[in-house]
mmCIF file of C-alpha atoms in Angstrom:
data_model
loop_
_atom_site.group_PDB
_atom_site.id
_atom_site.type_symbol
_atom_site.label_atom_id
_atom_site.label_comp_id
_atom_site.label_asym_id
_atom_site.label_seq_id
_atom_site.Cartn_x
_atom_site.Cartn_y
_atom_site.Cartn_z
ATOM 1 C CA UNK A 24 91.253 132.780 19.493
ATOM 2 C CA UNK A 25 93.999 133.946 16.839
ATOM 3 C CA UNK A 26 93.806 137.327 14.719
ATOM 4 C CA UNK A 27 90.953 136.808 12.600
ATOM 5 C CA UNK A 28 88.196 135.896 15.452
ATOM 6 C CA UNK A 29 86.022 137.881 15.977
ATOM 7 C CA UNK A 30 83.451 137.896 18.956
ATOM 8 C CA UNK A 31 80.630 139.832 17.746
ATOM 9 C CA UNK A 32 76.927 140.112 19.939
ATOM 10 C CA UNK A 33 73.627 138.763 19.037
ATOM 11 C CA UNK A 34 70.046 139.333 20.645
ATOM 12 C CA UNK A 35 69.014 136.562 23.038
ATOM 13 C CA UNK A 36 66.009 134.425 20.892
ATOM 14 C CA UNK A 37 63.943 131.962 22.449
ATOM 15 C CA UNK A 38 65.311 129.645 19.861
ATOM 16 C CA UNK A 39 68.570 130.375 22.196
ATOM 17 C CA UNK A 40 67.250 128.928 25.684
ATOM 18 C CA UNK A 41 69.097 125.504 25.191
ATOM 19 C CA UNK A 42 72.451 126.686 24.372
ATOM 20 C CA UNK A 43 72.082 129.698 26.911
ATOM 21 C CA UNK A 44 71.286 127.747 29.564
ATOM 22 C CA UNK A 45 74.411 125.007 28.957
ATOM 23 C CA UNK A 46 76.468 128.308 28.655
ATOM 24 C CA UNK A 47 74.892 129.644 31.875
ATOM 25 C CA UNK A 48 76.128 125.807 33.702
ATOM 26 C CA UNK A 49 79.186 126.091 32.075
ATOM 27 C CA UNK A 50 80.038 129.621 34.017
ATOM 28 C CA UNK A 51 78.154 128.674 37.036
ATOM 29 C CA UNK A 52 81.055 125.880 36.713
ATOM 30 C CA UNK A 53 83.981 127.919 35.735
ATOM 31 C CA UNK A 54 83.177 130.952 38.483
ATOM 32 C CA UNK A 55 81.321 131.941 41.440
ATOM 33 C CA UNK A 56 80.129 135.129 39.366
ATOM 34 C CA UNK A 57 77.206 133.845 37.735
ATOM 35 C CA UNK A 58 74.143 133.410 41.019
ATOM 36 C CA UNK A 59 71.441 131.800 39.687
ATOM 37 C CA UNK A 60 70.176 129.890 42.578
ATOM 38 C CA UNK A 61 67.448 127.522 40.431
ATOM 39 C CA UNK A 62 69.745 126.750 37.725
ATOM 40 C CA UNK A 63 69.814 123.241 38.026
ATOM 41 C CA UNK A 64 66.104 122.943 38.320
ATOM 42 C CA UNK A 65 65.308 125.477 35.438
ATOM 43 C CA UNK A 66 64.450 123.570 32.365
ATOM 44 C CA UNK A 67 64.375 124.275 28.438
ATOM 45 C CA UNK A 68 60.352 125.464 28.297
ATOM 46 C CA UNK A 69 61.375 128.075 31.334
ATOM 47 C CA UNK A 70 64.695 129.664 29.670
ATOM 48 C CA UNK A 71 62.478 130.157 26.565
ATOM 49 C CA UNK A 72 59.429 131.721 28.462
ATOM 50 C CA UNK A 73 61.610 133.770 30.381
ATOM 51 C CA UNK A 74 63.628 135.240 27.514
ATOM 52 C CA UNK A 75 60.606 135.727 25.912
ATOM 53 C CA UNK A 76 59.677 138.062 28.825
ATOM 54 C CA UNK A 77 62.410 139.557 28.422
ATOM 55 C CA UNK A 78 62.451 140.188 24.360
ATOM 56 C CA UNK A 79 58.569 142.144 25.145
ATOM 57 C CA UNK A 80 59.900 144.367 27.647
ATOM 58 C CA UNK A 81 61.501 147.591 26.683
ATOM 59 C CA UNK A 82 63.678 147.974 30.129
ATOM 60 C CA UNK A 83 66.139 144.133 29.483
ATOM 61 C CA UNK A 84 68.169 143.195 27.516
ATOM 62 C CA UNK A 85 69.935 139.698 27.141
ATOM 63 C CA UNK A 86 72.893 140.095 25.124
ATOM 64 C CA UNK A 87 74.713 136.735 23.966
ATOM 65 C CA UNK A 88 78.618 136.874 22.082
ATOM 66 C CA UNK A 89 79.487 134.774 19.166
ATOM 67 C CA UNK A 90 82.512 133.459 18.300
ATOM 68 C CA UNK A 91 82.448 131.003 15.245
ATOM 69 C CA UNK A 92 78.395 130.216 15.877
ATOM 70 C CA UNK A 93 79.195 129.265 19.553
ATOM 71 C CA UNK A 94 77.886 131.471 22.212
ATOM 72 C CA UNK A 95 80.895 132.172 24.556
ATOM 73 C CA UNK A 96 79.091 134.681 26.589
ATOM 74 C CA UNK A 97 76.452 136.301 28.363
ATOM 75 C CA UNK A 98 74.682 139.587 29.761
ATOM 76 C CA UNK A 99 71.290 140.770 30.836
ATOM 77 C CA UNK A 100 71.212 144.582 31.104
#
């Protein structure tokens, strides 16, 4: 990462479902921090439904860390 690279945050949308699944699976391979038992069986449709459900709630948010249009991190609050 050079001095000009900037990580930004964006709210996850249903259109991000495939990329979110890809990111979660990558993180799951790299660390034991992510504990989603059924991650391997989740589909893009499942993730779209989950992101939609979260988007209509007032007590949850999913943020994606973006670096040069690539999703490099995720946080759910």
